[in-house]
Short mmCIF file of C-alpha atoms and ligand atoms in Angstrom, two decimals:
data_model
loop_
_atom_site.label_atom_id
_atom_site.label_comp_id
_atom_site.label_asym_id
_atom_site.label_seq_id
_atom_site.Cartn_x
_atom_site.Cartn_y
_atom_site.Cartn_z
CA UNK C 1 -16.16 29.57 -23.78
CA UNK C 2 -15.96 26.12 -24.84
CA UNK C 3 -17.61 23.58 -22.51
CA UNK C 4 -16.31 19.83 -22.61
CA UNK C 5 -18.85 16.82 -21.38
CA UNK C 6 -18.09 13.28 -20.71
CA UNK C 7 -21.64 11.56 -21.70
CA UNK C 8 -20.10 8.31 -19.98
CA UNK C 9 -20.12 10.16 -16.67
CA UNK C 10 -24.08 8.21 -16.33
CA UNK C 11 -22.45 5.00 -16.05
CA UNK C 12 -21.49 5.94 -12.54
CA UNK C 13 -24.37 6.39 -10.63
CA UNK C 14 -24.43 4.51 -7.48
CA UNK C 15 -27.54 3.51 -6.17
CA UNK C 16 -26.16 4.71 -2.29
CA UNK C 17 -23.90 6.01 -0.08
CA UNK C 18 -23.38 5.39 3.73
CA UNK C 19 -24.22 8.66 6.07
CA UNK C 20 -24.27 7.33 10.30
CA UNK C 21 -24.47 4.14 9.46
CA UNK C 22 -27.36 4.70 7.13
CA UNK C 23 -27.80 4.15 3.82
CA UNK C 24 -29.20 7.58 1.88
CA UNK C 25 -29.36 9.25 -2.01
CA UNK C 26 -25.70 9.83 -3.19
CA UNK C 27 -25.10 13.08 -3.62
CA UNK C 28 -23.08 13.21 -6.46
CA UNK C 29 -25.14 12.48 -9.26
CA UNK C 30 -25.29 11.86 -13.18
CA UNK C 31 -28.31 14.60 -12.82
CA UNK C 32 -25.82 17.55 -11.64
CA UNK C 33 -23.38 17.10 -15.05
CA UNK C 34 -26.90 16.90 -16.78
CA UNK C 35 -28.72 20.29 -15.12
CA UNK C 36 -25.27 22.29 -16.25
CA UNK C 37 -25.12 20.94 -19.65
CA UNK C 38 -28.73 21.84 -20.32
CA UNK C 39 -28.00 25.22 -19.09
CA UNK C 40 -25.28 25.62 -21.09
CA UNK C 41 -27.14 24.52 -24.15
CA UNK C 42 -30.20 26.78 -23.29
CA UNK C 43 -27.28 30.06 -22.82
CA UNK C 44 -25.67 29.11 -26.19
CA UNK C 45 -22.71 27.84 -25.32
CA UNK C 46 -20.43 26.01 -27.47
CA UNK C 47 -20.84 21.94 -25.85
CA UNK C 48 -18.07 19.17 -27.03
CA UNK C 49 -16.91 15.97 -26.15
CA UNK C 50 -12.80 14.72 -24.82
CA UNK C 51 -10.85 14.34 -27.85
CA UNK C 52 -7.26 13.24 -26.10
CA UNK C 53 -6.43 10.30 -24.52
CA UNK C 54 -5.37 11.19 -20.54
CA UNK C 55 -3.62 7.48 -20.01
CA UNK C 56 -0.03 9.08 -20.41
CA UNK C 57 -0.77 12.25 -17.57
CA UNK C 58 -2.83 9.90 -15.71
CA UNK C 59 0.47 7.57 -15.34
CA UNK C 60 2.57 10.98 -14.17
CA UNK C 61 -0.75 11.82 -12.07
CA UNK C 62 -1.21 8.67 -9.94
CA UNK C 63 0.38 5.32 -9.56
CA UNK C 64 0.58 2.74 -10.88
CA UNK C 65 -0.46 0.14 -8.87
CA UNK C 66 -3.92 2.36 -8.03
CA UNK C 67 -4.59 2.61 -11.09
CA UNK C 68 -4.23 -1.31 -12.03
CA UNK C 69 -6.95 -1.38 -8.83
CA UNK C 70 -9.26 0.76 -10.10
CA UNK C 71 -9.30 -0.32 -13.57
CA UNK C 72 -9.64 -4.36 -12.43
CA UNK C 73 -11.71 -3.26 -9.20
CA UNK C 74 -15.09 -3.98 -10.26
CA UNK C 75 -14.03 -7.63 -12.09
CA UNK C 76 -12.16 -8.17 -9.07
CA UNK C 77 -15.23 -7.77 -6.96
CA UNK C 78 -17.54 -9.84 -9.11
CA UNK C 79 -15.00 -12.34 -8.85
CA UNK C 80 -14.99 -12.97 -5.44
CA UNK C 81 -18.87 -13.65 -5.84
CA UNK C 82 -20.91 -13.17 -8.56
CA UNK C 83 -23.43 -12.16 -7.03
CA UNK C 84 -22.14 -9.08 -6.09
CA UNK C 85 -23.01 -7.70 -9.08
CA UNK C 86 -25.88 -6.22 -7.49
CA UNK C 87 -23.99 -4.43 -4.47
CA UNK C 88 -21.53 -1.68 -4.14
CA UNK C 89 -18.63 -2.55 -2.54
CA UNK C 90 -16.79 -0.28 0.31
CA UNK C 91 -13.70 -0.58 1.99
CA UNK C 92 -13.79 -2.12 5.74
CA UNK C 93 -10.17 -1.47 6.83
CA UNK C 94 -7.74 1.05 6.38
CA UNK C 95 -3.76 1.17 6.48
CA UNK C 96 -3.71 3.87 9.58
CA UNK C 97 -0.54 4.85 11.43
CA UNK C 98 1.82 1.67 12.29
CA UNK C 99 -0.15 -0.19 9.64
CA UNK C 100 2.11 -0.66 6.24
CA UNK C 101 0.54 0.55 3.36
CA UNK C 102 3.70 -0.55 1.13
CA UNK C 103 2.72 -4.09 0.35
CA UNK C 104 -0.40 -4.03 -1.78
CA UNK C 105 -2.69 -7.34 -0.01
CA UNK C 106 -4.19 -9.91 -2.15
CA UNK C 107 -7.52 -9.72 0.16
CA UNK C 108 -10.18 -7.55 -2.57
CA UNK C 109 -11.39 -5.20 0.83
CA UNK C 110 -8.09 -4.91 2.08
CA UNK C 111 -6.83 -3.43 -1.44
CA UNK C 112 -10.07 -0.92 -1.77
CA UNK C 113 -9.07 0.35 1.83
CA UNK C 114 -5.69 0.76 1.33
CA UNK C 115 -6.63 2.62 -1.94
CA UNK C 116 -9.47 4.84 -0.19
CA UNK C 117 -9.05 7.95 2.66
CA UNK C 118 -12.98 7.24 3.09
CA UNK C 119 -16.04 5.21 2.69
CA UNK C 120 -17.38 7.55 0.78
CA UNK C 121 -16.62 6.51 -2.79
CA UNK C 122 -19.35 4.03 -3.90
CA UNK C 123 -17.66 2.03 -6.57
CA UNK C 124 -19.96 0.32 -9.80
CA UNK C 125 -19.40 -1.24 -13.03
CA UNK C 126 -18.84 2.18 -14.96
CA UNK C 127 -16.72 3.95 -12.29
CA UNK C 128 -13.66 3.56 -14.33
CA UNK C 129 -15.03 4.56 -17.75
CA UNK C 130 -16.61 7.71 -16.03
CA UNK C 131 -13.94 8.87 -14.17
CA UNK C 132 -11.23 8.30 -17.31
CA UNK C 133 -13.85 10.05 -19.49
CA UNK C 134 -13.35 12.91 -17.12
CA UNK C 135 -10.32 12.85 -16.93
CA UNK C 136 -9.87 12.99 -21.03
CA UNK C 137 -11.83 15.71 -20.79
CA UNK C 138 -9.73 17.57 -18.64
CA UNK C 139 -6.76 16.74 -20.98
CA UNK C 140 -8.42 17.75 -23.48
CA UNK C 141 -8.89 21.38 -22.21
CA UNK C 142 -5.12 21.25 -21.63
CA UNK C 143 -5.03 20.63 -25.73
CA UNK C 144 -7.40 23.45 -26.29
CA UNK C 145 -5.51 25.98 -24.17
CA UNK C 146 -2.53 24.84 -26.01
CA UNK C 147 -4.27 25.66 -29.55
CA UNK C 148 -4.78 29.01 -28.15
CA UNK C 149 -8.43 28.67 -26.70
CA UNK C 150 -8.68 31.10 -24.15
CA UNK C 151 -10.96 29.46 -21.50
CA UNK C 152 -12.37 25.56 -21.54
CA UNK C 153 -14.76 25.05 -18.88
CA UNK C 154 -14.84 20.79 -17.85
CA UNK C 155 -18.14 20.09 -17.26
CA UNK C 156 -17.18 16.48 -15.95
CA UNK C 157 -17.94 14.10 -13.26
CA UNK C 158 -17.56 12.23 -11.27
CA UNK C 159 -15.10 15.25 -9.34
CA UNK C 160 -11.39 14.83 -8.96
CA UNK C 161 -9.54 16.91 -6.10
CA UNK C 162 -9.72 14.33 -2.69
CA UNK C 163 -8.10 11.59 -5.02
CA UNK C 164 -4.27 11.68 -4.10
CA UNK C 165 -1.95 9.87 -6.15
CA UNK C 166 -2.49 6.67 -4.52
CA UNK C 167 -6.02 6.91 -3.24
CA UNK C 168 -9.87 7.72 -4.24
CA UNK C 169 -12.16 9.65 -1.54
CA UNK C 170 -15.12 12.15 -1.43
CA UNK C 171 -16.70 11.33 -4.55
CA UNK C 172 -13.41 11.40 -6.68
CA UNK C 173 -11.35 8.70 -8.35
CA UNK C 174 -8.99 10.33 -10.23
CA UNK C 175 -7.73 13.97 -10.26
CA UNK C 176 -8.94 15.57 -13.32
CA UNK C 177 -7.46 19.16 -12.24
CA UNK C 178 -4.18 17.42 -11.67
CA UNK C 179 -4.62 16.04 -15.38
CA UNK C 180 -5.61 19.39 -16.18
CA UNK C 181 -2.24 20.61 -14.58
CA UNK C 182 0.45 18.45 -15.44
CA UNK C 183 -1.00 18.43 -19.27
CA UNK C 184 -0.34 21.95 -19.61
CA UNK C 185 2.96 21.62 -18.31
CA UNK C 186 3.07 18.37 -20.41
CA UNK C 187 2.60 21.01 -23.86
CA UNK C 188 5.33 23.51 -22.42
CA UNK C 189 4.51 25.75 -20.06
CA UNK C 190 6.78 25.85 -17.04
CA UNK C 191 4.64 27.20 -14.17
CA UNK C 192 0.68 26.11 -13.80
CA UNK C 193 -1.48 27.96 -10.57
CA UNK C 194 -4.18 25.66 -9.31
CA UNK C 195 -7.00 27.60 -7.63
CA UNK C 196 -9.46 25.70 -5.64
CA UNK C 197 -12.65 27.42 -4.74
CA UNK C 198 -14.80 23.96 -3.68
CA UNK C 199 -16.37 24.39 -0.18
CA UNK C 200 -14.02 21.31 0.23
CA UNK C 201 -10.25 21.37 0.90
CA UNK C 202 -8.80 19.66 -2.36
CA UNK C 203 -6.51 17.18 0.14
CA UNK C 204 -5.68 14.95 -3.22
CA UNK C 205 -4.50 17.86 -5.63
CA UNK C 206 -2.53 19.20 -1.97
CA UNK C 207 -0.91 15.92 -2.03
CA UNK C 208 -0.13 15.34 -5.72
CA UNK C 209 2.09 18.80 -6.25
CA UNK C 210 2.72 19.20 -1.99
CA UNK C 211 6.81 18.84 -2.96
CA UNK C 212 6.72 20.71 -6.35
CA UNK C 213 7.20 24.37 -6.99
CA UNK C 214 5.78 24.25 -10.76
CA UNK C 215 2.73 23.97 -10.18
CA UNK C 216 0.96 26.68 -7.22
CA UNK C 217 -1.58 25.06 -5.17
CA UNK C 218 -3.93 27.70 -3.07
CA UNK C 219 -7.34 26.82 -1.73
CA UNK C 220 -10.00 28.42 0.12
CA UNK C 221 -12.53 26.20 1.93
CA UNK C 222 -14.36 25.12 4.98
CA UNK C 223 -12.15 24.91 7.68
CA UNK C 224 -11.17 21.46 8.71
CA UNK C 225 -11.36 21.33 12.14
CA UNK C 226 -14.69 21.12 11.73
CA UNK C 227 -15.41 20.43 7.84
CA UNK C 228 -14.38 17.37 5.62
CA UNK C 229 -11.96 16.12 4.69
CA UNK C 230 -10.75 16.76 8.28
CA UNK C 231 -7.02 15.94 8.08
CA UNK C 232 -5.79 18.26 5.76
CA UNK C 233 -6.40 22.30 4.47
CA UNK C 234 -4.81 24.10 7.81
CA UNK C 235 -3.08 27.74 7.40
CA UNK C 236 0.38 26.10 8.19
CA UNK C 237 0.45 23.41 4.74
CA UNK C 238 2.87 25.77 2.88
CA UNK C 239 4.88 22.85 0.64
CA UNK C 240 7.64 21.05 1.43
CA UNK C 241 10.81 20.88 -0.31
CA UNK C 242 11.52 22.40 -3.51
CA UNK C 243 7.12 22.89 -3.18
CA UNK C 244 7.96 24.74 -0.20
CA UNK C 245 6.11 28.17 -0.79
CA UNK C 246 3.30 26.87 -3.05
CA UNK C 247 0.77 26.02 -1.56
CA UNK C 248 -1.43 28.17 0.29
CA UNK C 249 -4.83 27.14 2.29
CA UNK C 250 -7.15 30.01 3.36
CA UNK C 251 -9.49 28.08 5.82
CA UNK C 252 -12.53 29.85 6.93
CA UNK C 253 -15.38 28.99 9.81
CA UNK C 254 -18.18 26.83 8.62
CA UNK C 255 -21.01 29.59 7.95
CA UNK C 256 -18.74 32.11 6.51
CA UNK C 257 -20.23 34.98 4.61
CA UNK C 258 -20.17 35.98 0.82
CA UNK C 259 -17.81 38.78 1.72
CA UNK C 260 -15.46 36.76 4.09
CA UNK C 261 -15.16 34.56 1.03
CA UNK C 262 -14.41 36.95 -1.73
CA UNK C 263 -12.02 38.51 0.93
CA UNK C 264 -10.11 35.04 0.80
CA UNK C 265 -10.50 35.14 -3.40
CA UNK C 266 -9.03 38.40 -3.09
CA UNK C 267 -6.00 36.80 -1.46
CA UNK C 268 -5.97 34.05 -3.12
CA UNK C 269 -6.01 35.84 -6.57
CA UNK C 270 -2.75 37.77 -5.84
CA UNK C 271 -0.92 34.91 -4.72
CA UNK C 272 -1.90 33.39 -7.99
CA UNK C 273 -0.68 36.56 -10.07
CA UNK C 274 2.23 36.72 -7.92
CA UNK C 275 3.28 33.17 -8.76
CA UNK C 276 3.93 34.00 -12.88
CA UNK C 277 1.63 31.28 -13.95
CA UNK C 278 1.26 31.10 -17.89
CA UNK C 279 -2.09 29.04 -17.30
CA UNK C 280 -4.88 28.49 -14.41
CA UNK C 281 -6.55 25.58 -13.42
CA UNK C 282 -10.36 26.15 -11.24
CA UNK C 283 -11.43 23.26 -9.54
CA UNK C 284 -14.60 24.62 -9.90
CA UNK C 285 -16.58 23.67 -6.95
CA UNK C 286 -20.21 24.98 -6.73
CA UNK C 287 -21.01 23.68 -3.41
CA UNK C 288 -20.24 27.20 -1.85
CA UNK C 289 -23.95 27.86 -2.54
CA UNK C 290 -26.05 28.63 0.70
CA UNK C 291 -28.66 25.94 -0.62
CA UNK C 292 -26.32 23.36 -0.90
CA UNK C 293 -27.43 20.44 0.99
CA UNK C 294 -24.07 19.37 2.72
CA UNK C 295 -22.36 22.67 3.14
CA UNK C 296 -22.48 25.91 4.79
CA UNK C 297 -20.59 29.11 3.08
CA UNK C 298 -23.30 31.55 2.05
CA UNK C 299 -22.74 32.63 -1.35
CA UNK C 300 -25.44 33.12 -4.08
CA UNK C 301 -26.57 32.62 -7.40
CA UNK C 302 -25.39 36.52 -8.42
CA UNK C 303 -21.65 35.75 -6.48
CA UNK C 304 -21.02 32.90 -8.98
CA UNK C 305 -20.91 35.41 -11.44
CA UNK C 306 -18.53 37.89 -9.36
CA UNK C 307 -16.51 35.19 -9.36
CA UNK C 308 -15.86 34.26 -12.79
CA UNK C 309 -15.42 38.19 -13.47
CA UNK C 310 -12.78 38.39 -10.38
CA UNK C 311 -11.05 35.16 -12.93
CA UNK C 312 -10.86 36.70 -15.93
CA UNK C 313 -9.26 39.87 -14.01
CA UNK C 314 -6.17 37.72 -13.47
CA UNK C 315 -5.72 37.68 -17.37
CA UNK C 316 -4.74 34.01 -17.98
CA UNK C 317 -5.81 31.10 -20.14
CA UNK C 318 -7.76 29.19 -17.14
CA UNK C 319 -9.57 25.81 -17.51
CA UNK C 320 -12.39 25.12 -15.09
CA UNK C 321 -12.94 21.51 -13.95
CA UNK C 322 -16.25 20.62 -12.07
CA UNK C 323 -15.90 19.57 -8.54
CA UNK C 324 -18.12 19.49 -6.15
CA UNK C 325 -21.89 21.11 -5.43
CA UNK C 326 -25.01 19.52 -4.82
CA UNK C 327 -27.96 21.70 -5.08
CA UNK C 328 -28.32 19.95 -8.74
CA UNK C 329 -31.37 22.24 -9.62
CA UNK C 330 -29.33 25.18 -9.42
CA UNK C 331 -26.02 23.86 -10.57
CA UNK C 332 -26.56 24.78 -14.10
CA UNK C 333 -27.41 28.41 -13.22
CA UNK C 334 -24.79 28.68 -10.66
CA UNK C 335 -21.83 27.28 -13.19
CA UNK C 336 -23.49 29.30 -16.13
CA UNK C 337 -23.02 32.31 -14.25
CA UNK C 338 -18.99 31.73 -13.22
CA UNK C 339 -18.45 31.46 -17.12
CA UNK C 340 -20.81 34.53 -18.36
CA UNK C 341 -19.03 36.70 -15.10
CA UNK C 342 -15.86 35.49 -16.61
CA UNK C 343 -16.50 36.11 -20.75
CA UNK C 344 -17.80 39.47 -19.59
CA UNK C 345 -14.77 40.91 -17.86
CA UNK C 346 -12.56 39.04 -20.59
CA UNK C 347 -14.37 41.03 -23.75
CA UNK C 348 -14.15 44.11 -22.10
CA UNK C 349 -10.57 43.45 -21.85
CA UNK C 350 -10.14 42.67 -25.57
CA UNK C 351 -11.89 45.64 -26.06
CA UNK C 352 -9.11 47.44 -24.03
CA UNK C 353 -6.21 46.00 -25.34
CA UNK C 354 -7.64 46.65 -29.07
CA UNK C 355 -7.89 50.41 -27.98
CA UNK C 356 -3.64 50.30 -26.69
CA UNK C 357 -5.06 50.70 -22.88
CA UNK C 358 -4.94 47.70 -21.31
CA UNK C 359 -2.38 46.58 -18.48
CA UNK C 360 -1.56 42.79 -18.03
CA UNK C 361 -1.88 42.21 -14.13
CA UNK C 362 -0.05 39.23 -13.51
CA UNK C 363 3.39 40.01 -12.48
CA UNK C 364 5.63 38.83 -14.66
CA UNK C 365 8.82 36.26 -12.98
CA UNK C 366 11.80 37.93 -12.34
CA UNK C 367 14.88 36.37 -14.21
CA UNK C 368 12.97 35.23 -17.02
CA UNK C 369 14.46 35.78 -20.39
CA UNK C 370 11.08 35.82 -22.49
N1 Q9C U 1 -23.39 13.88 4.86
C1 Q9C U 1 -16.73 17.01 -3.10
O1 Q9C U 1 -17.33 18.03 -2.92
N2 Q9C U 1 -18.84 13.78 3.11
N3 Q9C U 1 -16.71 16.02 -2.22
C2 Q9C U 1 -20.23 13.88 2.85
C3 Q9C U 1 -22.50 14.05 3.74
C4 Q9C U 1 -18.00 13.78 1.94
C5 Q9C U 1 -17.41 16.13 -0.96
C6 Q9C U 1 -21.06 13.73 4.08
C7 Q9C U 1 -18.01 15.07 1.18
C8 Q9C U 1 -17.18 14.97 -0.08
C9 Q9C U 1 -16.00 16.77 -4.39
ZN1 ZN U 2 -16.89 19.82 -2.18
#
């Protein structure tokens, strides 16, 4: 499987983030892209770099106007004082309920609120290249998949799915699995299944298809009553509109087990066949792990690669995009393992369809003319 890095990702690496009012290590580091692309080096894999442009998908991925902020943001920080230079800025004030959120202020903190669900997005100098890097990356996978590459796994940061259209949060700026998504439909395919497995509901990726029926949103995660991002991953999020239908959360208690977990894969997997996609998107969280530092499901090392085998059963081009996970010393192995699980299940099933005795799983749309 081809593996795609973004070298800029290093130029964002914030110095802090804010946890009770205290300022500790971020979390998401330049250090986690780095322990999976050494492993995937070490394993063999095949490592290149974004070769497409995302601005185009980007513009059909987010606004405008938030992306004018975030490209000017750090200038227009620097320019209130140049000595900010040296500090991160984060937002102070937020356009809640009865507040309009409409009218884009002049006031630099008022803008980075109204453009953030959360303080928890330390902004510096190279946020933007690093996050459009990542996002290239991810529309470059799109590209592949078009050329007939099988799998492309984005080994990108910083992550994507808490960034709606209009806003950044949790780590993520913009949506790279949401590039990933609307690219493919972008090169002609007509119905895309998104299939997030971070511990983390993917609120932003929710948001961006919530009204659309092209693309299939389903999500299994910590359960938000209790886990970030709080306000959004319950059962009863089905879609709305002509989306109504596609999208499907499967919540679970903070502390779940492995097998409570592949029980909501399981579930999650035939909704996904069920749906007729052509292509799948993974936002790839690893943060599942039971050593990961900020969350609480149990899985191990060995599930990671029951997971990329349960993939591959689904039969369809898939692209992975990093999210989350934070246990950077065992990222690499972790990630390694989703893609080996995966390639394994997939050559066997070359194998079978070379000897005439293979049946394609995914249901195929009714009404289709193909
Ligand atoms: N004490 C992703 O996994 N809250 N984002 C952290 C830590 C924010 C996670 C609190 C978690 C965001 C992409
Ligand atoms: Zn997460």
């Amino acid at each position: 499987m081809i593996a795609i890095t973004s070298p800029q990702h290093r130029s964002h690496a914030p110095a802090f983030e804010i946890f009770r009012g205290n300022r500790v290590a971020c979390h998401e580091t330049p250090a986690r892209a780095d322990a999976i692309e050494n492993q995937l080096a070490l394993c063999g894999h095949t490592v290149t770099t974004a070769h497409v442009d995302s601005r185009e998908v980007l513009r059909q991925v987010h606004s405008e106007r938030y992306l004018r902020f975030l490209v000017h943001a750090w200038r227009d920080w620097i320019a209130l004082d140049p000595a900010n230079a040296d500090l991160q800025p984060f937002p102070a004030v937020w356009p809640v309920r009865t507040l309009r959120s409409d009218i884009e202020p002049q006031n630099f903190t008022a803008r980075l609120g109204l453009y953030s669900m959360d303080n928890g997005c330390a902004l510096v100098e190279g946020t933007w290249a690093a996050a459009k890097a990542a996002a290239d990356a991810a529309a470059s996978a799109a590209a592949l998949l078009r050329q007939g590459e099988r799998a492309v796994f984005c080994c990108t940061r910083p992550p994507g799915h808490h960034a709606g259209a209009d806003f950044m949060g949790g780590y993520c700026f913009l949506n790279n699995a949401a590039v990933a998504a609307q690219a493919l439909l972008g090169g002609g395919l007509a119905r895309v299944a998104l299939l997030d497995v971070d511990y983390h509901h993917g609120n932003g990726t929710q948001s961006i298809f919530y009204h659309r029926s092209d693309v299939l949103f389903v999500s299994i995660h910590g359960d938000p009553l209790t886990e970030y991002p709080f306000y959004l991953g319950h059962s009863d999020e089905c879609g709305a509109g002509e989306g109504d239908g596609f999208n499907l959360n499967l919540p679970l208690p903070a502390g779940s087990s492995a097998s409570a977990w592949f029980a909501a894969l399981e579930t999650a997997c035939q909704r996904v066949a069920a749906h007729g996609a052509q292509a799948l998107v993974v936002s790839l969280g690893l943060d599942t792990f039971a050593q990961d530092p900020i969350s609480t499901f149990l899985l191990q090392s060995k599930d990671f690669t029951r997971l990329g085998q349960r993939l591959a059963g689904l039969y369809l081009p898939v692209i992975f995009v990093l999210e989350g996970g934070y246990a950077a010393a065992e990222l690499g192995v972790n990630a390694v393992n989703v893609i080996e699980g995966f390639e394994q299940v997939w050559l066997q099933q070359e194998a079978q369809r070379l000897a005439g005795n293979f049946v394609q799983p995914t249901k195929q749309p009714s009404g289709g003319a193909v």
